[in-house]
Amino acid sequence: MTVAHEPRLSPRMQRAVDELMNLIQGRYPDATFRLTHSPDSRRAIHLVTTVDVPDTDVVMDVVVDRVMELLIEEKLPIHVIPVRPHERVIAMLRHASEEQPAKPPRSPLVQPRL
């Protein structure tokens, strides 16, 4: 588990972050984490979670109930932001571009009507 950049957290917030990281790592042991302040509110914390999965929704499925409890019941402004590693994103983009059929060239004889 790696935490690259860690804002200063209250003990309650640190326990919440640790709990969420443990939930995610229980399912995705290779997950890595980075903590940042939300760009919208210095009070809110983003737990950016990098997981090598095709669909990041599965990561949220692991923690969404607990995140909602933390936000609503415990008034702790913490959000989990799952992302894929750069290598997976590049591979997905390459795969998508290979699957798209090439557009036929426009005929120079056909002019759009104005």
mmCIF file with all atom_site columns, C-alpha atoms in Angstrom:
data_model
loop_
_atom_site.group_PDB
_atom_site.id
_atom_site.type_symbol
_atom_site.label_atom_id
_atom_site.label_alt_id
_atom_site.label_comp_id
_atom_site.label_asym_id
_atom_site.label_entity_id
_atom_site.label_seq_id
_atom_site.pdbx_PDB_ins_code
_atom_site.Cartn_x
_atom_site.Cartn_y
_atom_site.Cartn_z
_atom_site.occupancy
_atom_site.B_iso_or_equiv
_atom_site.pdbx_formal_charge
_atom_site.auth_seq_id
_atom_site.auth_comp_id
_atom_site.auth_asym_id
_atom_site.auth_atom_id
_atom_site.pdbx_PDB_model_num
ATOM 1   C CA . MET A 1 1   ? 0.000   0.000  0.000   1.00 0.00 ? 1   MET A CA 1
ATOM 2   C CA . THR A 1 2   ? 1.394   3.373  -0.959  1.00 0.00 ? 2   THR A CA 1
ATOM 3   C CA . VAL A 1 3   ? 0.129   6.809  -0.093  1.00 0.00 ? 3   VAL A CA 1
ATOM 4   C CA . ALA A 1 4   ? 1.910   9.366  -2.230  1.00 0.00 ? 4   ALA A CA 1
ATOM 5   C CA . HIS A 1 5   ? 0.667   12.706 -0.909  1.00 0.00 ? 5   HIS A CA 1
ATOM 6   C CA . GLU A 1 6   ? -1.106  12.966 2.381   1.00 0.00 ? 6   GLU A CA 1
ATOM 7   C CA . PRO A 1 7   ? -2.846  16.127 3.547   1.00 0.00 ? 7   PRO A CA 1
ATOM 8   C CA . ARG A 1 8   ? -2.952  16.774 7.262   1.00 0.00 ? 8   ARG A CA 1
ATOM 9   C CA . LEU A 1 9   ? -5.942  14.827 8.632   1.00 0.00 ? 9   LEU A CA 1
ATOM 10  C CA . SER A 1 10  ? -7.831  14.821 11.899  1.00 0.00 ? 10  SER A CA 1
ATOM 11  C CA . PRO A 1 11  ? -7.684  11.511 13.805  1.00 0.00 ? 11  PRO A CA 1
ATOM 12  C CA . ARG A 1 12  ? -11.324 10.768 12.828  1.00 0.00 ? 12  ARG A CA 1
ATOM 13  C CA . MET A 1 13  ? -10.622 11.424 9.161   1.00 0.00 ? 13  MET A CA 1
ATOM 14  C CA . GLN A 1 14  ? -7.428  9.346  9.277   1.00 0.00 ? 14  GLN A CA 1
ATOM 15  C CA . ARG A 1 15  ? -9.362  6.386  10.739  1.00 0.00 ? 15  ARG A CA 1
ATOM 16  C CA . ALA A 1 16  ? -11.972 6.728  7.975   1.00 0.00 ? 16  ALA A CA 1
ATOM 17  C CA . VAL A 1 17  ? -9.281  6.850  5.266   1.00 0.00 ? 17  VAL A CA 1
ATOM 18  C CA . ASP A 1 18  ? -7.534  3.816  6.755   1.00 0.00 ? 18  ASP A CA 1
ATOM 19  C CA . GLU A 1 19  ? -10.828 1.916  6.911   1.00 0.00 ? 19  GLU A CA 1
ATOM 20  C CA . LEU A 1 20  ? -11.651 2.658  3.266   1.00 0.00 ? 20  LEU A CA 1
ATOM 21  C CA . MET A 1 21  ? -8.143  1.730  2.119   1.00 0.00 ? 21  MET A CA 1
ATOM 22  C CA . ASN A 1 22  ? -8.382  -1.569 4.029   1.00 0.00 ? 22  ASN A CA 1
ATOM 23  C CA . LEU A 1 23  ? -11.777 -2.359 2.469   1.00 0.00 ? 23  LEU A CA 1
ATOM 24  C CA . ILE A 1 24  ? -10.403 -1.736 -1.012  1.00 0.00 ? 24  ILE A CA 1
ATOM 25  C CA . GLN A 1 25  ? -7.166  -3.630 -0.432  1.00 0.00 ? 25  GLN A CA 1
ATOM 26  C CA . GLY A 1 26  ? -9.122  -6.580 0.927   1.00 0.00 ? 26  GLY A CA 1
ATOM 27  C CA . ARG A 1 27  ? -10.573 -6.979 -2.558  1.00 0.00 ? 27  ARG A CA 1
ATOM 28  C CA . TYR A 1 28  ? -7.767  -5.406 -4.641  1.00 0.00 ? 28  TYR A CA 1
ATOM 29  C CA . PRO A 1 29  ? -4.417  -6.044 -2.903  1.00 0.00 ? 29  PRO A CA 1
ATOM 30  C CA . ASP A 1 30  ? -2.426  -4.195 -5.575  1.00 0.00 ? 30  ASP A CA 1
ATOM 31  C CA . ALA A 1 31  ? -4.421  -0.975 -5.195  1.00 0.00 ? 31  ALA A CA 1
ATOM 32  C CA . THR A 1 32  ? -2.446  2.195  -4.572  1.00 0.00 ? 32  THR A CA 1
ATOM 33  C CA . PHE A 1 33  ? -3.720  5.382  -2.986  1.00 0.00 ? 33  PHE A CA 1
ATOM 34  C CA . ARG A 1 34  ? -3.168  9.107  -3.102  1.00 0.00 ? 34  ARG A CA 1
ATOM 35  C CA . LEU A 1 35  ? -4.868  11.620 -0.821  1.00 0.00 ? 35  LEU A CA 1
ATOM 36  C CA . THR A 1 36  ? -5.681  15.093 -2.041  1.00 0.00 ? 36  THR A CA 1
ATOM 37  C CA . HIS A 1 37  ? -7.875  17.963 -1.012  1.00 0.00 ? 37  HIS A CA 1
ATOM 38  C CA . SER A 1 38  ? -10.947 18.445 -3.141  1.00 0.00 ? 38  SER A CA 1
ATOM 39  C CA . PRO A 1 39  ? -10.514 21.349 -5.565  1.00 0.00 ? 39  PRO A CA 1
ATOM 40  C CA . ASP A 1 40  ? -13.991 22.520 -4.497  1.00 0.00 ? 40  ASP A CA 1
ATOM 41  C CA . SER A 1 41  ? -13.454 22.436 -0.733  1.00 0.00 ? 41  SER A CA 1
ATOM 42  C CA . ARG A 1 42  ? -10.249 22.311 1.302   1.00 0.00 ? 42  ARG A CA 1
ATOM 43  C CA . ARG A 1 43  ? -12.229 20.446 3.975   1.00 0.00 ? 43  ARG A CA 1
ATOM 44  C CA . ALA A 1 44  ? -13.098 17.538 1.675   1.00 0.00 ? 44  ALA A CA 1
ATOM 45  C CA . ILE A 1 45  ? -10.629 14.751 1.015   1.00 0.00 ? 45  ILE A CA 1
ATOM 46  C CA . HIS A 1 46  ? -10.321 12.673 -2.146  1.00 0.00 ? 46  HIS A CA 1
ATOM 47  C CA . LEU A 1 47  ? -8.945  9.174  -1.756  1.00 0.00 ? 47  LEU A CA 1
ATOM 48  C CA . VAL A 1 48  ? -7.710  8.581  -5.309  1.00 0.00 ? 48  VAL A CA 1
ATOM 49  C CA . THR A 1 49  ? -7.482  4.830  -5.715  1.00 0.00 ? 49  THR A CA 1
ATOM 50  C CA . THR A 1 50  ? -5.589  3.290  -8.617  1.00 0.00 ? 50  THR A CA 1
ATOM 51  C CA . VAL A 1 51  ? -6.779  -0.227 -9.416  1.00 0.00 ? 51  VAL A CA 1
ATOM 52  C CA . ASP A 1 52  ? -6.073  -2.255 -12.550 1.00 0.00 ? 52  ASP A CA 1
ATOM 53  C CA . VAL A 1 53  ? -9.655  -3.201 -13.460 1.00 0.00 ? 53  VAL A CA 1
ATOM 54  C CA . PRO A 1 54  ? -11.637 -2.793 -16.690 1.00 0.00 ? 54  PRO A CA 1
ATOM 55  C CA . ASP A 1 55  ? -14.527 -1.064 -14.886 1.00 0.00 ? 55  ASP A CA 1
ATOM 56  C CA . THR A 1 56  ? -13.854 1.195  -11.893 1.00 0.00 ? 56  THR A CA 1
ATOM 57  C CA . ASP A 1 57  ? -17.470 0.869  -10.736 1.00 0.00 ? 57  ASP A CA 1
ATOM 58  C CA . VAL A 1 58  ? -16.527 -2.453 -9.127  1.00 0.00 ? 58  VAL A CA 1
ATOM 59  C CA . VAL A 1 59  ? -14.146 -0.588 -6.815  1.00 0.00 ? 59  VAL A CA 1
ATOM 60  C CA . MET A 1 60  ? -16.933 1.749  -5.715  1.00 0.00 ? 60  MET A CA 1
ATOM 61  C CA . ASP A 1 61  ? -19.179 -1.257 -5.075  1.00 0.00 ? 61  ASP A CA 1
ATOM 62  C CA . VAL A 1 62  ? -16.771 -2.273 -2.305  1.00 0.00 ? 62  VAL A CA 1
ATOM 63  C CA . VAL A 1 63  ? -16.989 1.045  -0.414  1.00 0.00 ? 63  VAL A CA 1
ATOM 64  C CA . VAL A 1 64  ? -20.053 3.006  -1.510  1.00 0.00 ? 64  VAL A CA 1
ATOM 65  C CA . ASP A 1 65  ? -22.198 2.113  1.508   1.00 0.00 ? 65  ASP A CA 1
ATOM 66  C CA . ARG A 1 66  ? -19.446 3.046  3.957   1.00 0.00 ? 66  ARG A CA 1
ATOM 67  C CA . VAL A 1 67  ? -18.608 6.267  2.100   1.00 0.00 ? 67  VAL A CA 1
ATOM 68  C CA . MET A 1 68  ? -22.255 7.310  2.321   1.00 0.00 ? 68  MET A CA 1
ATOM 69  C CA . GLU A 1 69  ? -22.309 6.569  6.071   1.00 0.00 ? 69  GLU A CA 1
ATOM 70  C CA . LEU A 1 70  ? -19.168 8.625  6.556   1.00 0.00 ? 70  LEU A CA 1
ATOM 71  C CA . LEU A 1 71  ? -20.606 11.531 4.571   1.00 0.00 ? 71  LEU A CA 1
ATOM 72  C CA . ILE A 1 72  ? -24.129 11.551 5.976   1.00 0.00 ? 72  ILE A CA 1
ATOM 73  C CA . GLU A 1 73  ? -23.968 10.117 9.476   1.00 0.00 ? 73  GLU A CA 1
ATOM 74  C CA . GLU A 1 74  ? -20.452 10.987 10.543  1.00 0.00 ? 74  GLU A CA 1
ATOM 75  C CA . LYS A 1 75  ? -20.178 14.272 8.602   1.00 0.00 ? 75  LYS A CA 1
ATOM 76  C CA . LEU A 1 76  ? -16.757 13.337 7.224   1.00 0.00 ? 76  LEU A CA 1
ATOM 77  C CA . PRO A 1 77  ? -16.272 14.804 3.726   1.00 0.00 ? 77  PRO A CA 1
ATOM 78  C CA . ILE A 1 78  ? -14.365 11.981 2.091   1.00 0.00 ? 78  ILE A CA 1
ATOM 79  C CA . HIS A 1 79  ? -14.770 10.726 -1.459  1.00 0.00 ? 79  HIS A CA 1
ATOM 80  C CA . VAL A 1 80  ? -13.233 7.711  -3.165  1.00 0.00 ? 80  VAL A CA 1
ATOM 81  C CA . ILE A 1 81  ? -12.102 8.383  -6.730  1.00 0.00 ? 81  ILE A CA 1
ATOM 82  C CA . PRO A 1 82  ? -11.204 5.103  -8.491  1.00 0.00 ? 82  PRO A CA 1
ATOM 83  C CA . VAL A 1 83  ? -8.897  5.360  -11.508 1.00 0.00 ? 83  VAL A CA 1
ATOM 84  C CA . ARG A 1 84  ? -7.119  2.910  -13.775 1.00 0.00 ? 84  ARG A CA 1
ATOM 85  C CA . PRO A 1 85  ? -3.324  2.816  -14.190 1.00 0.00 ? 85  PRO A CA 1
ATOM 86  C CA . HIS A 1 86  ? -2.006  4.722  -17.207 1.00 0.00 ? 86  HIS A CA 1
ATOM 87  C CA . GLU A 1 87  ? -0.912  1.492  -18.890 1.00 0.00 ? 87  GLU A CA 1
ATOM 88  C CA . ARG A 1 88  ? -4.477  0.099  -18.843 1.00 0.00 ? 88  ARG A CA 1
ATOM 89  C CA . VAL A 1 89  ? -5.944  3.348  -20.177 1.00 0.00 ? 89  VAL A CA 1
ATOM 90  C CA . ILE A 1 90  ? -3.440  3.384  -23.056 1.00 0.00 ? 90  ILE A CA 1
ATOM 91  C CA . ALA A 1 91  ? -4.185  -0.258 -23.870 1.00 0.00 ? 91  ALA A CA 1
ATOM 92  C CA . MET A 1 92  ? -7.936  0.410  -23.815 1.00 0.00 ? 92  MET A CA 1
ATOM 93  C CA . LEU A 1 93  ? -7.536  3.387  -26.156 1.00 0.00 ? 93  LEU A CA 1
ATOM 94  C CA . ARG A 1 94  ? -5.413  1.358  -28.576 1.00 0.00 ? 94  ARG A CA 1
ATOM 95  C CA . HIS A 1 95  ? -7.943  -1.466 -28.540 1.00 0.00 ? 95  HIS A CA 1
ATOM 96  C CA . ALA A 1 96  ? -10.836 0.934  -29.154 1.00 0.00 ? 96  ALA A CA 1
ATOM 97  C CA . SER A 1 97  ? -9.058  2.604  -32.080 1.00 0.00 ? 97  SER A CA 1
ATOM 98  C CA . GLU A 1 98  ? -8.320  -0.793 -33.662 1.00 0.00 ? 98  GLU A CA 1
ATOM 99  C CA . GLU A 1 99  ? -11.985 -1.797 -33.446 1.00 0.00 ? 99  GLU A CA 1
ATOM 100 C CA . GLN A 1 100 ? -13.366 1.360  -35.048 1.00 0.00 ? 100 GLN A CA 1
ATOM 101 C CA . PRO A 1 101 ? -13.801 1.022  -38.803 1.00 0.00 ? 101 PRO A CA 1
ATOM 102 C CA . ALA A 1 102 ? -12.000 3.609  -40.831 1.00 0.00 ? 102 ALA A CA 1
ATOM 103 C CA . LYS A 1 103 ? -14.242 6.343  -42.194 1.00 0.00 ? 103 LYS A CA 1
ATOM 104 C CA . PRO A 1 104 ? -14.488 6.268  -45.954 1.00 0.00 ? 104 PRO A CA 1
ATOM 105 C CA . PRO A 1 105 ? -12.787 9.228  -47.589 1.00 0.00 ? 105 PRO A CA 1
ATOM 106 C CA . ARG A 1 106 ? -15.103 12.031 -48.672 1.00 0.00 ? 106 ARG A CA 1
ATOM 107 C CA . SER A 1 107 ? -15.566 12.204 -52.375 1.00 0.00 ? 107 SER A CA 1
ATOM 108 C CA . PRO A 1 108 ? -14.278 15.503 -53.761 1.00 0.00 ? 108 PRO A CA 1
ATOM 109 C CA . LEU A 1 109 ? -17.198 15.433 -56.209 1.00 0.00 ? 109 LEU A CA 1
ATOM 110 C CA . VAL A 1 110 ? -19.815 15.647 -53.473 1.00 0.00 ? 110 VAL A CA 1
ATOM 111 C CA . GLN A 1 111 ? -20.088 19.143 -52.108 1.00 0.00 ? 111 GLN A CA 1
ATOM 112 C CA . PRO A 1 112 ? -22.213 19.948 -49.064 1.00 0.00 ? 112 PRO A CA 1
ATOM 113 C CA . ARG A 1 113 ? -25.237 22.088 -49.812 1.00 0.00 ? 113 ARG A CA 1
ATOM 114 C CA . LEU A 1 114 ? -25.156 25.522 -48.263 1.00 0.00 ? 114 LEU A CA 1
#
